[in-house]
Amino acid sequence: MSSRNFICVVDPLSSLNPKKDSSIAMMESAQSRGWKVGVIEDGTMHWASGAGVHAQVVWISIDRANTAWYSEVGREEVALKDLDAIIMRKDPPFDAEFVTATWLLEQAEREGARVFNSPRAIRDHNEKFTIAQFEQFVVPTVVSRNAAQLRSFLDHYPDAIAKPLDGMGGTSIFRLKKGDQNVGVILETLTDYGRKTAMVQRYIPEIVDGDKRVLLINGEPVPFCLARLPKEGEHRGNLAAGGTGRAQPLSESDWHIARTLGPELKSRGLLLVGLDIIGENLTEVNVTSPTCFREIMDQTGCPVADLFVQAVEAALQETA
């Protein structure tokens, strides 16, 4: 096996879009820097007593100039402890199988594997609720599964956004307005009649200027963010919900939020974080599979993927 290998735990390769996928950008950068690149597709990790955590690695060569952006160059059953760098890039939903994947990766760490982000840190940082730890940057918010408590929030903030704690890509995000006859059914749907916890936040009108994705790499802000602008008639800026991405320099408040959170999140084992900021307000702390590398790279020339791979290299050198 190569002495330098860069392995991404990903959803099936056929589901990745080379025009926008950040995992592909990472792997392409690693390949250009001399790493042997491979993937562990969802569901192939396993543990056995006396043997440790293993997985099937699909070794690939990347060439985005071709219609098929990669070619498979081999498959191999590998002990994760024998790999150099494992990058957890599986997309949510953060369900039981996602948690199981973090358990397996954490066990692999005990056996000697190097995993980014830390599996424990991924589990400990819900992408919606982590904002509660940085309340100075957060608009009025309530988290509950009690529909009456969520509804009463509208008495104080009659224009609000409601969302589940485990969604991604703008799924199941609703705008609530006091007096709207749909409020009851929306809250019933989000909470599954009181069985699931949801979040309600005061509506932030600056969403018209974009839901900004600010990337932190090894605790340091990338100097450009991607402002995801809602399409006409929408309240969600997510690209998956039809938003348009516009790369732009960080604002003064973006820098302040990023520099405040960066060192703390780095100390918790989070090498890569995607902050979501609307106006001057922090709305999410994304740790599972932060995106927007490609859009920022294509629009500004900022080498985001190279910065990330360099951070992985530095982290490995620190413990060599």
PDB file of C-alpha atoms in Angstrom:
ATOM      1  CA  MET A   1       0.000   0.000   0.000  1.00  0.00           C
ATOM      2  CA  SER A   2       1.188   3.533  -0.737  1.00  0.00           C
ATOM      3  CA  SER A   3       2.734   5.330   2.222  1.00  0.00           C
ATOM      4  CA  ARG A   4       0.418   8.285   1.555  1.00  0.00           C
ATOM      5  CA  ASN A   5      -3.252   7.597   1.024  1.00  0.00           C
ATOM      6  CA  PHE A   6      -6.225   9.936   1.263  1.00  0.00           C
ATOM      7  CA  ILE A   7      -9.529   8.145   1.849  1.00  0.00           C
ATOM      8  CA  CYS A   8     -13.000   9.691   1.841  1.00  0.00           C
ATOM      9  CA  VAL A   9     -15.986   7.963   3.436  1.00  0.00           C
ATOM     10  CA  VAL A  10     -18.707   8.945   0.977  1.00  0.00           C
ATOM     11  CA  ASP A  11     -22.119   8.179  -0.382  1.00  0.00           C
ATOM     12  CA  PRO A  12     -22.049   6.079  -3.587  1.00  0.00           C
ATOM     13  CA  LEU A  13     -19.664   7.554  -6.174  1.00  0.00           C
ATOM     14  CA  SER A  14     -22.471   7.572  -8.736  1.00  0.00           C
ATOM     15  CA  SER A  15     -24.320  10.132  -6.581  1.00  0.00           C
ATOM     16  CA  LEU A  16     -21.490  12.695  -6.576  1.00  0.00           C
ATOM     17  CA  ASN A  17     -21.563  15.648  -8.975  1.00  0.00           C
ATOM     18  CA  PRO A  18     -18.050  16.593 -10.179  1.00  0.00           C
ATOM     19  CA  LYS A  19     -19.171  20.140 -11.031  1.00  0.00           C
ATOM     20  CA  LYS A  20     -19.970  20.987  -7.436  1.00  0.00           C
ATOM     21  CA  ASP A  21     -18.962  18.234  -5.037  1.00  0.00           C
ATOM     22  CA  SER A  22     -16.467  19.308  -2.368  1.00  0.00           C
ATOM     23  CA  SER A  23     -15.347  15.730  -1.664  1.00  0.00           C
ATOM     24  CA  ILE A  24     -14.229  15.389  -5.286  1.00  0.00           C
ATOM     25  CA  ALA A  25     -12.401  18.729  -5.022  1.00  0.00           C
ATOM     26  CA  MET A  26     -10.552  17.430  -1.943  1.00  0.00           C
ATOM     27  CA  MET A  27      -9.594  14.166  -3.598  1.00  0.00           C
ATOM     28  CA  GLU A  28      -8.498  15.920  -6.794  1.00  0.00           C
ATOM     29  CA  SER A  29      -6.244  18.213  -4.771  1.00  0.00           C
ATOM     30  CA  ALA A  30      -4.809  15.294  -2.794  1.00  0.00           C
ATOM     31  CA  GLN A  31      -4.094  13.412  -6.020  1.00  0.00           C
ATOM     32  CA  SER A  32      -2.277  16.441  -7.470  1.00  0.00           C
ATOM     33  CA  ARG A  33      -0.132  16.545  -4.315  1.00  0.00           C
ATOM     34  CA  GLY A  34       0.954  12.934  -4.720  1.00  0.00           C
ATOM     35  CA  TRP A  35      -1.529  11.111  -2.520  1.00  0.00           C
ATOM     36  CA  LYS A  36      -3.060   7.795  -3.503  1.00  0.00           C
ATOM     37  CA  VAL A  37      -6.818   8.434  -3.438  1.00  0.00           C
ATOM     38  CA  GLY A  38      -9.584   6.066  -2.471  1.00  0.00           C
ATOM     39  CA  VAL A  39     -13.114   5.963  -1.126  1.00  0.00           C
ATOM     40  CA  ILE A  40     -15.005   3.906   1.397  1.00  0.00           C
ATOM     41  CA  GLU A  41     -18.587   3.788   0.202  1.00  0.00           C
ATOM     42  CA  ASP A  42     -21.435   3.843   2.686  1.00  0.00           C
ATOM     43  CA  GLY A  43     -22.043   0.521   4.390  1.00  0.00           C
ATOM     44  CA  THR A  44     -18.720  -1.258   3.811  1.00  0.00           C
ATOM     45  CA  MET A  45     -17.100  -0.558   7.200  1.00  0.00           C
ATOM     46  CA  HIS A  46     -17.188  -3.429   9.697  1.00  0.00           C
ATOM     47  CA  TRP A  47     -15.558  -4.576  12.936  1.00  0.00           C
ATOM     48  CA  ALA A  48     -14.655  -8.059  14.147  1.00  0.00           C
ATOM     49  CA  SER A  49     -13.092  -9.077  17.450  1.00  0.00           C
ATOM     50  CA  GLY A  50      -9.416  -9.702  17.074  1.00  0.00           C
ATOM     51  CA  ALA A  51      -9.308  -8.005  13.687  1.00  0.00           C
ATOM     52  CA  GLY A  52     -10.454  -4.425  14.267  1.00  0.00           C
ATOM     53  CA  VAL A  53     -12.266  -2.104  11.888  1.00  0.00           C
ATOM     54  CA  HIS A  54     -11.923  -2.906   8.186  1.00  0.00           C
ATOM     55  CA  ALA A  55     -13.556  -1.617   5.023  1.00  0.00           C
ATOM     56  CA  GLN A  56     -13.409  -2.102   1.303  1.00  0.00           C
ATOM     57  CA  VAL A  57     -11.423   0.743  -0.256  1.00  0.00           C
ATOM     58  CA  VAL A  58     -12.114   1.606  -3.889  1.00  0.00           C
ATOM     59  CA  TRP A  59      -8.922   3.139  -5.282  1.00  0.00           C
ATOM     60  CA  ILE A  60      -9.645   5.739  -7.942  1.00  0.00           C
ATOM     61  CA  SER A  61      -7.924   8.095 -10.364  1.00  0.00           C
ATOM     62  CA  ILE A  62      -9.661  11.431 -10.940  1.00  0.00           C
ATOM     63  CA  ASP A  63      -9.878  13.186 -14.281  1.00  0.00           C
ATOM     64  CA  ARG A  64     -12.729  15.682 -14.416  1.00  0.00           C
ATOM     65  CA  ALA A  65     -11.988  16.396 -18.074  1.00  0.00           C
ATOM     66  CA  ASN A  66     -13.613  13.075 -18.942  1.00  0.00           C
ATOM     67  CA  THR A  67     -17.352  12.410 -18.895  1.00  0.00           C
ATOM     68  CA  ALA A  68     -16.751   9.778 -16.254  1.00  0.00           C
ATOM     69  CA  TRP A  69     -14.862  11.918 -13.734  1.00  0.00           C
ATOM     70  CA  TYR A  70     -12.989   8.995 -12.217  1.00  0.00           C
ATOM     71  CA  SER A  71     -11.690   5.572 -13.109  1.00  0.00           C
ATOM     72  CA  GLU A  72     -11.487   2.689 -10.677  1.00  0.00           C
ATOM     73  CA  VAL A  73      -7.975   1.293 -10.340  1.00  0.00           C
ATOM     74  CA  GLY A  74      -8.574  -1.404  -7.764  1.00  0.00           C
ATOM     75  CA  ARG A  75     -10.451  -2.623  -4.696  1.00  0.00           C
ATOM     76  CA  GLU A  76      -8.926  -3.809  -1.465  1.00  0.00           C
ATOM     77  CA  GLU A  77     -10.050  -4.913   1.993  1.00  0.00           C
ATOM     78  CA  VAL A  78      -8.063  -2.717   4.379  1.00  0.00           C
ATOM     79  CA  ALA A  79      -7.690  -2.228   8.137  1.00  0.00           C
ATOM     80  CA  LEU A  80      -8.514   1.427   8.765  1.00  0.00           C
ATOM     81  CA  LYS A  81      -5.548   1.738  11.122  1.00  0.00           C
ATOM     82  CA  ASP A  82      -3.269   1.114   8.121  1.00  0.00           C
ATOM     83  CA  LEU A  83      -4.604   4.156   6.243  1.00  0.00           C
ATOM     84  CA  ASP A  84      -2.966   7.569   6.519  1.00  0.00           C
ATOM     85  CA  ALA A  85      -5.929   9.961   6.423  1.00  0.00           C
ATOM     86  CA  ILE A  86      -9.647   9.155   6.523  1.00  0.00           C
ATOM     87  CA  ILE A  87     -12.047  12.003   5.750  1.00  0.00           C
ATOM     88  CA  MET A  88     -15.644  11.531   6.922  1.00  0.00           C
ATOM     89  CA  ARG A  89     -17.764  12.954   4.082  1.00  0.00           C
ATOM     90  CA  LYS A  90     -21.023  11.027   4.301  1.00  0.00           C
ATOM     91  CA  ASP A  91     -24.018  13.313   3.892  1.00  0.00           C
ATOM     92  CA  PRO A  92     -26.831  13.426   6.460  1.00  0.00           C
ATOM     93  CA  PRO A  93     -29.514  12.419   7.402  1.00  0.00           C
ATOM     94  CA  PHE A  94     -27.957  11.979  10.798  1.00  0.00           C
ATOM     95  CA  ASP A  95     -29.777   8.719  11.436  1.00  0.00           C
ATOM     96  CA  ALA A  96     -28.855   5.552  13.346  1.00  0.00           C
ATOM     97  CA  GLU A  97     -26.624   4.330  10.508  1.00  0.00           C
ATOM     98  CA  PHE A  98     -24.752   7.639  10.427  1.00  0.00           C
ATOM     99  CA  VAL A  99     -24.159   7.353  14.176  1.00  0.00           C
ATOM    100  CA  THR A 100     -23.011   3.750  13.710  1.00  0.00           C
ATOM    101  CA  ALA A 101     -20.496   4.936  11.115  1.00  0.00           C
ATOM    102  CA  THR A 102     -19.059   7.369  13.680  1.00  0.00           C
ATOM    103  CA  TRP A 103     -18.832   4.547  16.253  1.00  0.00           C
ATOM    104  CA  LEU A 104     -16.869   2.437  13.792  1.00  0.00           C
ATOM    105  CA  LEU A 105     -14.590   5.332  12.901  1.00  0.00           C
ATOM    106  CA  GLU A 106     -14.024   6.150  16.573  1.00  0.00           C
ATOM    107  CA  GLN A 107     -13.059   2.532  17.220  1.00  0.00           C
ATOM    108  CA  ALA A 108     -10.690   2.748  14.257  1.00  0.00           C
ATOM    109  CA  GLU A 109      -9.140   5.813  15.909  1.00  0.00           C
ATOM    110  CA  ARG A 110      -8.502   3.767  19.060  1.00  0.00           C
ATOM    111  CA  GLU A 111      -6.710   1.261  16.848  1.00  0.00           C
ATOM    112  CA  GLY A 112      -4.513   3.983  15.342  1.00  0.00           C
ATOM    113  CA  ALA A 113      -6.475   5.486  12.425  1.00  0.00           C
ATOM    114  CA  ARG A 114      -6.481   9.239  11.742  1.00  0.00           C
ATOM    115  CA  VAL A 115      -9.992  10.528  10.999  1.00  0.00           C
ATOM    116  CA  PHE A 116     -11.093  14.079  10.060  1.00  0.00           C
ATOM    117  CA  ASN A 117     -13.404  15.407  11.426  1.00  0.00           C
ATOM    118  CA  SER A 118     -13.201  13.593  14.748  1.00  0.00           C
ATOM    119  CA  PRO A 119     -16.110  11.095  14.832  1.00  0.00           C
ATOM    120  CA  ARG A 120     -16.899  12.037  18.414  1.00  0.00           C
ATOM    121  CA  ALA A 121     -16.919  15.735  17.512  1.00  0.00           C
ATOM    122  CA  ILE A 122     -19.297  15.048  14.621  1.00  0.00           C
ATOM    123  CA  ARG A 123     -21.694  13.289  17.005  1.00  0.00           C
ATOM    124  CA  ASP A 124     -21.389  16.003  19.647  1.00  0.00           C
ATOM    125  CA  HIS A 125     -22.207  18.920  17.334  1.00  0.00           C
ATOM    126  CA  ASN A 126     -25.735  18.909  16.005  1.00  0.00           C
ATOM    127  CA  GLU A 127     -25.610  21.246  13.023  1.00  0.00           C
ATOM    128  CA  LYS A 128     -28.683  23.208  14.109  1.00  0.00           C
ATOM    129  CA  PHE A 129     -28.435  23.141  17.907  1.00  0.00           C
ATOM    130  CA  THR A 130     -24.694  23.884  18.274  1.00  0.00           C
ATOM    131  CA  ILE A 131     -25.527  27.571  17.799  1.00  0.00           C
ATOM    132  CA  ALA A 132     -26.810  27.516  21.409  1.00  0.00           C
ATOM    133  CA  GLN A 133     -23.145  27.413  22.505  1.00  0.00           C
ATOM    134  CA  PHE A 134     -22.502  30.737  20.746  1.00  0.00           C
ATOM    135  CA  GLU A 135     -25.659  32.571  21.752  1.00  0.00           C
ATOM    136  CA  GLN A 136     -24.105  36.023  21.347  1.00  0.00           C
ATOM    137  CA  PHE A 137     -24.419  35.578  17.558  1.00  0.00           C
ATOM    138  CA  VAL A 138     -27.902  34.011  17.486  1.00  0.00           C
ATOM    139  CA  VAL A 139     -31.345  35.532  16.908  1.00  0.00           C
ATOM    140  CA  PRO A 140     -34.154  34.597  19.350  1.00  0.00           C
ATOM    141  CA  THR A 141     -34.654  30.836  19.054  1.00  0.00           C
ATOM    142  CA  VAL A 142     -36.549  28.044  20.778  1.00  0.00           C
ATOM    143  CA  VAL A 143     -35.890  24.287  20.572  1.00  0.00           C
ATOM    144  CA  SER A 144     -38.657  21.994  21.736  1.00  0.00           C
ATOM    145  CA  ARG A 145     -40.995  19.198  20.686  1.00  0.00           C
ATOM    146  CA  ASN A 146     -43.909  20.786  22.500  1.00  0.00           C
ATOM    147  CA  ALA A 147     -46.085  22.396  19.832  1.00  0.00           C
ATOM    148  CA  ALA A 148     -47.646  24.818  22.333  1.00  0.00           C
ATOM    149  CA  GLN A 149     -44.207  26.132  23.302  1.00  0.00           C
ATOM    150  CA  LEU A 150     -43.234  26.526  19.661  1.00  0.00           C
ATOM    151  CA  ARG A 151     -46.523  28.227  18.810  1.00  0.00           C
ATOM    152  CA  SER A 152     -46.193  30.646  21.745  1.00  0.00           C
ATOM    153  CA  PHE A 153     -42.888  31.837  20.262  1.00  0.00           C
ATOM    154  CA  LEU A 154     -44.970  33.513  17.549  1.00  0.00           C
ATOM    155  CA  ASP A 155     -46.622  35.727  20.176  1.00  0.00           C
ATOM    156  CA  HIS A 156     -43.250  37.466  20.581  1.00  0.00           C
ATOM    157  CA  TYR A 157     -41.853  36.956  17.079  1.00  0.00           C
ATOM    158  CA  PRO A 158     -44.775  36.740  14.638  1.00  0.00           C
ATOM    159  CA  ASP A 159     -42.529  36.014  11.631  1.00  0.00           C
ATOM    160  CA  ALA A 160     -40.346  32.950  12.160  1.00  0.00           C
ATOM    161  CA  ILE A 161     -38.568  30.015  10.550  1.00  0.00           C
ATOM    162  CA  ALA A 162     -39.207  26.445  11.731  1.00  0.00           C
ATOM    163  CA  LYS A 163     -36.959  23.485  10.896  1.00  0.00           C
ATOM    164  CA  PRO A 164     -36.067  19.984  12.058  1.00  0.00           C
ATOM    165  CA  LEU A 165     -32.779  19.367  13.874  1.00  0.00           C
ATOM    166  CA  ASP A 166     -31.654  16.635  11.476  1.00  0.00           C
ATOM    167  CA  GLY A 167     -32.369  18.045   8.013  1.00  0.00           C
ATOM    168  CA  MET A 168     -30.014  19.179   5.263  1.00  0.00           C
ATOM    169  CA  GLY A 169     -30.188  21.087   2.003  1.00  0.00           C
ATOM    170  CA  GLY A 170     -33.145  23.194   3.115  1.00  0.00           C
ATOM    171  CA  THR A 171     -35.513  20.245   3.527  1.00  0.00           C
ATOM    172  CA  SER A 172     -38.595  20.754   5.709  1.00  0.00           C
ATOM    173  CA  ILE A 173     -37.842  24.404   6.480  1.00  0.00           C
ATOM    174  CA  PHE A 174     -41.042  26.419   6.909  1.00  0.00           C
ATOM    175  CA  ARG A 175     -41.778  30.099   7.335  1.00  0.00           C
ATOM    176  CA  LEU A 176     -44.376  30.654  10.065  1.00  0.00           C
ATOM    177  CA  LYS A 177     -46.481  33.769  10.506  1.00  0.00           C
ATOM    178  CA  LYS A 178     -48.729  34.425  13.461  1.00  0.00           C
ATOM    179  CA  GLY A 179     -52.340  33.983  12.433  1.00  0.00           C
ATOM    180  CA  ASP A 180     -51.578  31.661   9.512  1.00  0.00           C
ATOM    181  CA  GLN A 181     -54.028  28.770   9.643  1.00  0.00           C
ATOM    182  CA  ASN A 182     -51.255  26.364   8.578  1.00  0.00           C
ATOM    183  CA  VAL A 183     -49.125  26.910  11.705  1.00  0.00           C
ATOM    184  CA  GLY A 184     -50.748  24.042  13.576  1.00  0.00           C
ATOM    185  CA  VAL A 185     -50.305  21.448  10.866  1.00  0.00           C
ATOM    186  CA  ILE A 186     -46.727  22.591  10.167  1.00  0.00           C
ATOM    187  CA  LEU A 187     -45.766  22.145  13.826  1.00  0.00           C
ATOM    188  CA  GLU A 188     -47.552  18.783  13.978  1.00  0.00           C
ATOM    189  CA  THR A 189     -45.595  17.674  10.914  1.00  0.00           C
ATOM    190  CA  LEU A 190     -42.210  18.938  12.162  1.00  0.00           C
ATOM    191  CA  THR A 191     -42.605  17.446  15.642  1.00  0.00           C
ATOM    192  CA  ASP A 192     -44.393  14.288  14.464  1.00  0.00           C
ATOM    193  CA  TYR A 193     -47.121  15.086  16.975  1.00  0.00           C
ATOM    194  CA  GLY A 194     -44.692  15.732  19.799  1.00  0.00           C
ATOM    195  CA  ARG A 195     -42.270  12.874  19.088  1.00  0.00           C
ATOM    196  CA  LYS A 196     -39.477  14.897  17.426  1.00  0.00           C
ATOM    197  CA  THR A 197     -37.718  18.069  18.539  1.00  0.00           C
ATOM    198  CA  ALA A 198     -37.727  21.086  16.221  1.00  0.00           C
ATOM    199  CA  MET A 199     -36.257  24.592  16.138  1.00  0.00           C
ATOM    200  CA  VAL A 200     -38.079  27.891  15.602  1.00  0.00           C
ATOM    201  CA  GLN A 201     -36.143  31.125  15.029  1.00  0.00           C
ATOM    202  CA  ARG A 202     -37.056  34.714  14.413  1.00  0.00           C
ATOM    203  CA  TYR A 203     -37.105  35.341  10.673  1.00  0.00           C
ATOM    204  CA  ILE A 204     -33.953  37.124   9.490  1.00  0.00           C
ATOM    205  CA  PRO A 205     -34.867  39.501   6.627  1.00  0.00           C
ATOM    206  CA  GLU A 206     -31.227  39.721   5.495  1.00  0.00           C
ATOM    207  CA  ILE A 207     -31.763  36.329   3.862  1.00  0.00           C
ATOM    208  CA  VAL A 208     -32.490  38.328   0.702  1.00  0.00           C
ATOM    209  CA  ASP A 209     -28.739  39.068   0.609  1.00  0.00           C
ATOM    210  CA  GLY A 210     -27.889  35.409   0.967  1.00  0.00           C
ATOM    211  CA  ASP A 211     -27.380  32.594   3.430  1.00  0.00           C
ATOM    212  CA  LYS A 212     -23.584  32.757   3.658  1.00  0.00           C
ATOM    213  CA  ARG A 213     -21.445  29.618   3.964  1.00  0.00           C
ATOM    214  CA  VAL A 214     -18.223  30.544   5.749  1.00  0.00           C
ATOM    215  CA  LEU A 215     -15.614  27.790   5.816  1.00  0.00           C
ATOM    216  CA  LEU A 216     -13.200  27.174   8.687  1.00  0.00           C
ATOM    217  CA  ILE A 217     -10.139  25.036   7.952  1.00  0.00           C
ATOM    218  CA  ASN A 218      -8.051  24.106  10.973  1.00  0.00           C
ATOM    219  CA  GLY A 219      -9.689  26.964  12.867  1.00  0.00           C
ATOM    220  CA  GLU A 220      -8.868  29.594  10.235  1.00  0.00           C
ATOM    221  CA  PRO A 221     -11.522  31.290   8.067  1.00  0.00           C
ATOM    222  CA  VAL A 222     -11.329  30.959   4.289  1.00  0.00           C
ATOM    223  CA  PRO A 223     -11.363  34.616   3.126  1.00  0.00           C
ATOM    224  CA  PHE A 224     -14.284  34.093   0.713  1.00  0.00           C
ATOM    225  CA  CYS A 225     -17.740  32.761   1.499  1.00  0.00           C
ATOM    226  CA  LEU A 226     -20.581  31.611  -0.727  1.00  0.00           C
ATOM    227  CA  ALA A 227     -23.741  33.700  -0.383  1.00  0.00           C
ATOM    228  CA  ARG A 228     -26.635  31.443  -1.366  1.00  0.00           C
ATOM    229  CA  LEU A 229     -29.402  33.663  -2.672  1.00  0.00           C
ATOM    230  CA  PRO A 230     -33.026  32.437  -2.565  1.00  0.00           C
ATOM    231  CA  LYS A 231     -34.833  32.160  -5.850  1.00  0.00           C
ATOM    232  CA  GLU A 232     -37.853  34.394  -6.304  1.00  0.00           C
ATOM    233  CA  GLY A 233     -40.690  33.449  -3.991  1.00  0.00           C
ATOM    234  CA  GLU A 234     -38.462  31.343  -1.713  1.00  0.00           C
ATOM    235  CA  HIS A 235     -37.248  31.883   1.858  1.00  0.00           C
ATOM    236  CA  ARG A 236     -34.450  29.284   1.598  1.00  0.00           C
ATOM    237  CA  GLY A 237     -31.073  30.064   0.083  1.00  0.00           C
ATOM    238  CA  ASN A 238     -29.846  26.466  -0.044  1.00  0.00           C
ATOM    239  CA  LEU A 239     -28.472  25.481  -3.453  1.00  0.00           C
ATOM    240  CA  ALA A 240     -30.398  22.216  -3.190  1.00  0.00           C
ATOM    241  CA  ALA A 241     -33.582  24.297  -2.873  1.00  0.00           C
ATOM    242  CA  GLY A 242     -32.856  26.276  -6.039  1.00  0.00           C
ATOM    243  CA  GLY A 243     -30.719  29.052  -4.589  1.00  0.00           C
ATOM    244  CA  THR A 244     -27.941  30.756  -6.532  1.00  0.00           C
ATOM    245  CA  GLY A 245     -24.396  30.830  -5.164  1.00  0.00           C
ATOM    246  CA  ARG A 246     -22.374  34.066  -5.226  1.00  0.00           C
ATOM    247  CA  ALA A 247     -18.820  33.981  -3.874  1.00  0.00           C
ATOM    248  CA  GLN A 248     -17.800  37.132  -2.012  1.00  0.00           C
ATOM    249  CA  PRO A 249     -15.221  38.320   0.531  1.00  0.00           C
ATOM    250  CA  LEU A 250     -16.081  37.881   4.202  1.00  0.00           C
ATOM    251  CA  SER A 251     -17.686  40.899   5.830  1.00  0.00           C
ATOM    252  CA  GLU A 252     -16.364  42.379   9.071  1.00  0.00           C
ATOM    253  CA  SER A 253     -19.037  40.529  11.058  1.00  0.00           C
ATOM    254  CA  ASP A 254     -18.302  37.274   9.184  1.00  0.00           C
ATOM    255  CA  TRP A 255     -14.645  37.569  10.203  1.00  0.00           C
ATOM    256  CA  HIS A 256     -15.619  38.274  13.804  1.00  0.00           C
ATOM    257  CA  ILE A 257     -17.901  35.247  14.078  1.00  0.00           C
ATOM    258  CA  ALA A 258     -15.447  32.962  12.275  1.00  0.00           C
ATOM    259  CA  ARG A 259     -12.446  34.068  14.336  1.00  0.00           C
ATOM    260  CA  THR A 260     -14.406  33.667  17.564  1.00  0.00           C
ATOM    261  CA  LEU A 261     -15.598  30.135  16.790  1.00  0.00           C
ATOM    262  CA  GLY A 262     -12.572  28.900  14.839  1.00  0.00           C
ATOM    263  CA  PRO A 263     -10.059  28.183  17.622  1.00  0.00           C
ATOM    264  CA  GLU A 264     -12.699  26.624  19.875  1.00  0.00           C
ATOM    265  CA  LEU A 265     -14.059  24.290  17.191  1.00  0.00           C
ATOM    266  CA  LYS A 266     -10.522  23.330  16.154  1.00  0.00           C
ATOM    267  CA  SER A 267      -9.737  22.366  19.754  1.00  0.00           C
ATOM    268  CA  ARG A 268     -12.699  19.995  19.676  1.00  0.00           C
ATOM    269  CA  GLY A 269     -11.334  18.002  16.744  1.00  0.00           C
ATOM    270  CA  LEU A 270     -13.150  19.782  13.924  1.00  0.00           C
ATOM    271  CA  LEU A 271     -10.677  20.370  11.096  1.00  0.00           C
ATOM    272  CA  LEU A 272     -13.372  21.502   8.646  1.00  0.00           C
ATOM    273  CA  VAL A 273     -16.503  23.460   9.590  1.00  0.00           C
ATOM    274  CA  GLY A 274     -19.087  25.277   7.511  1.00  0.00           C
ATOM    275  CA  LEU A 275     -20.717  28.175   9.351  1.00  0.00           C
ATOM    276  CA  ASP A 276     -24.040  29.444   8.028  1.00  0.00           C
ATOM    277  CA  ILE A 277     -24.497  33.163   8.592  1.00  0.00           C
ATOM    278  CA  ILE A 278     -27.433  35.371   7.599  1.00  0.00           C
ATOM    279  CA  GLY A 279     -26.693  39.062   7.968  1.00  0.00           C
ATOM    280  CA  GLU A 280     -24.713  39.168  11.221  1.00  0.00           C
ATOM    281  CA  ASN A 281     -26.398  36.098  12.692  1.00  0.00           C
ATOM    282  CA  LEU A 282     -25.072  32.548  13.066  1.00  0.00           C
ATOM    283  CA  THR A 283     -27.719  29.997  12.020  1.00  0.00           C
ATOM    284  CA  GLU A 284     -25.873  26.662  11.689  1.00  0.00           C
ATOM    285  CA  VAL A 285     -22.536  24.989  12.434  1.00  0.00           C
ATOM    286  CA  ASN A 286     -22.037  22.300   9.792  1.00  0.00           C
ATOM    287  CA  VAL A 287     -19.585  19.522  10.663  1.00  0.00           C
ATOM    288  CA  THR A 288     -20.741  16.383   8.837  1.00  0.00           C
ATOM    289  CA  SER A 289     -19.919  17.179   5.212  1.00  0.00           C
ATOM    290  CA  PRO A 290     -19.430  20.938   4.659  1.00  0.00           C
ATOM    291  CA  THR A 291     -19.683  21.976   1.019  1.00  0.00           C
ATOM    292  CA  CYS A 292     -19.183  24.980  -1.310  1.00  0.00           C
ATOM    293  CA  PHE A 293     -15.486  24.379  -2.073  1.00  0.00           C
ATOM    294  CA  ARG A 294     -16.025  24.160  -5.805  1.00  0.00           C
ATOM    295  CA  GLU A 295     -18.201  27.253  -6.129  1.00  0.00           C
ATOM    296  CA  ILE A 296     -15.758  29.422  -4.167  1.00  0.00           C
ATOM    297  CA  MET A 297     -12.785  28.018  -6.110  1.00  0.00           C
ATOM    298  CA  ASP A 298     -14.436  28.515  -9.509  1.00  0.00           C
ATOM    299  CA  GLN A 299     -15.583  32.079  -8.808  1.00  0.00           C
ATOM    300  CA  THR A 300     -12.571  33.475  -6.922  1.00  0.00           C
ATOM    301  CA  GLY A 301      -9.600  31.216  -7.606  1.00  0.00           C
ATOM    302  CA  CYS A 302      -9.110  30.743  -3.857  1.00  0.00           C
ATOM    303  CA  PRO A 303      -7.562  27.229  -3.544  1.00  0.00           C
ATOM    304  CA  VAL A 304      -9.952  25.950  -0.866  1.00  0.00           C
ATOM    305  CA  ALA A 305      -9.321  22.248  -1.534  1.00  0.00           C
ATOM    306  CA  ASP A 306      -5.549  22.745  -1.407  1.00  0.00           C
ATOM    307  CA  LEU A 307      -5.904  24.594   1.904  1.00  0.00           C
ATOM    308  CA  PHE A 308      -7.835  21.650   3.311  1.00  0.00           C
ATOM    309  CA  VAL A 309      -5.394  18.991   2.112  1.00  0.00           C
ATOM    310  CA  GLN A 310      -2.493  21.066   3.452  1.00  0.00           C
ATOM    311  CA  ALA A 311      -4.285  21.167   6.821  1.00  0.00           C
ATOM    312  CA  VAL A 312      -4.598  17.363   6.774  1.00  0.00           C
ATOM    313  CA  GLU A 313      -0.885  17.078   5.964  1.00  0.00           C
ATOM    314  CA  ALA A 314       0.000  19.420   8.821  1.00  0.00           C
ATOM    315  CA  ALA A 315      -2.205  17.507  11.267  1.00  0.00           C
ATOM    316  CA  LEU A 316      -0.496  14.241  10.315  1.00  0.00           C
ATOM    317  CA  GLN A 317       2.953  15.778  10.720  1.00  0.00           C
ATOM    318  CA  GLU A 318       2.088  16.997  14.215  1.00  0.00           C
ATOM    319  CA  THR A 319       1.575  13.403  15.383  1.00  0.00           C
ATOM    320  CA  ALA A 320       4.212  11.705  13.240  1.00  0.00           C
TER     321      ALA A 320
END
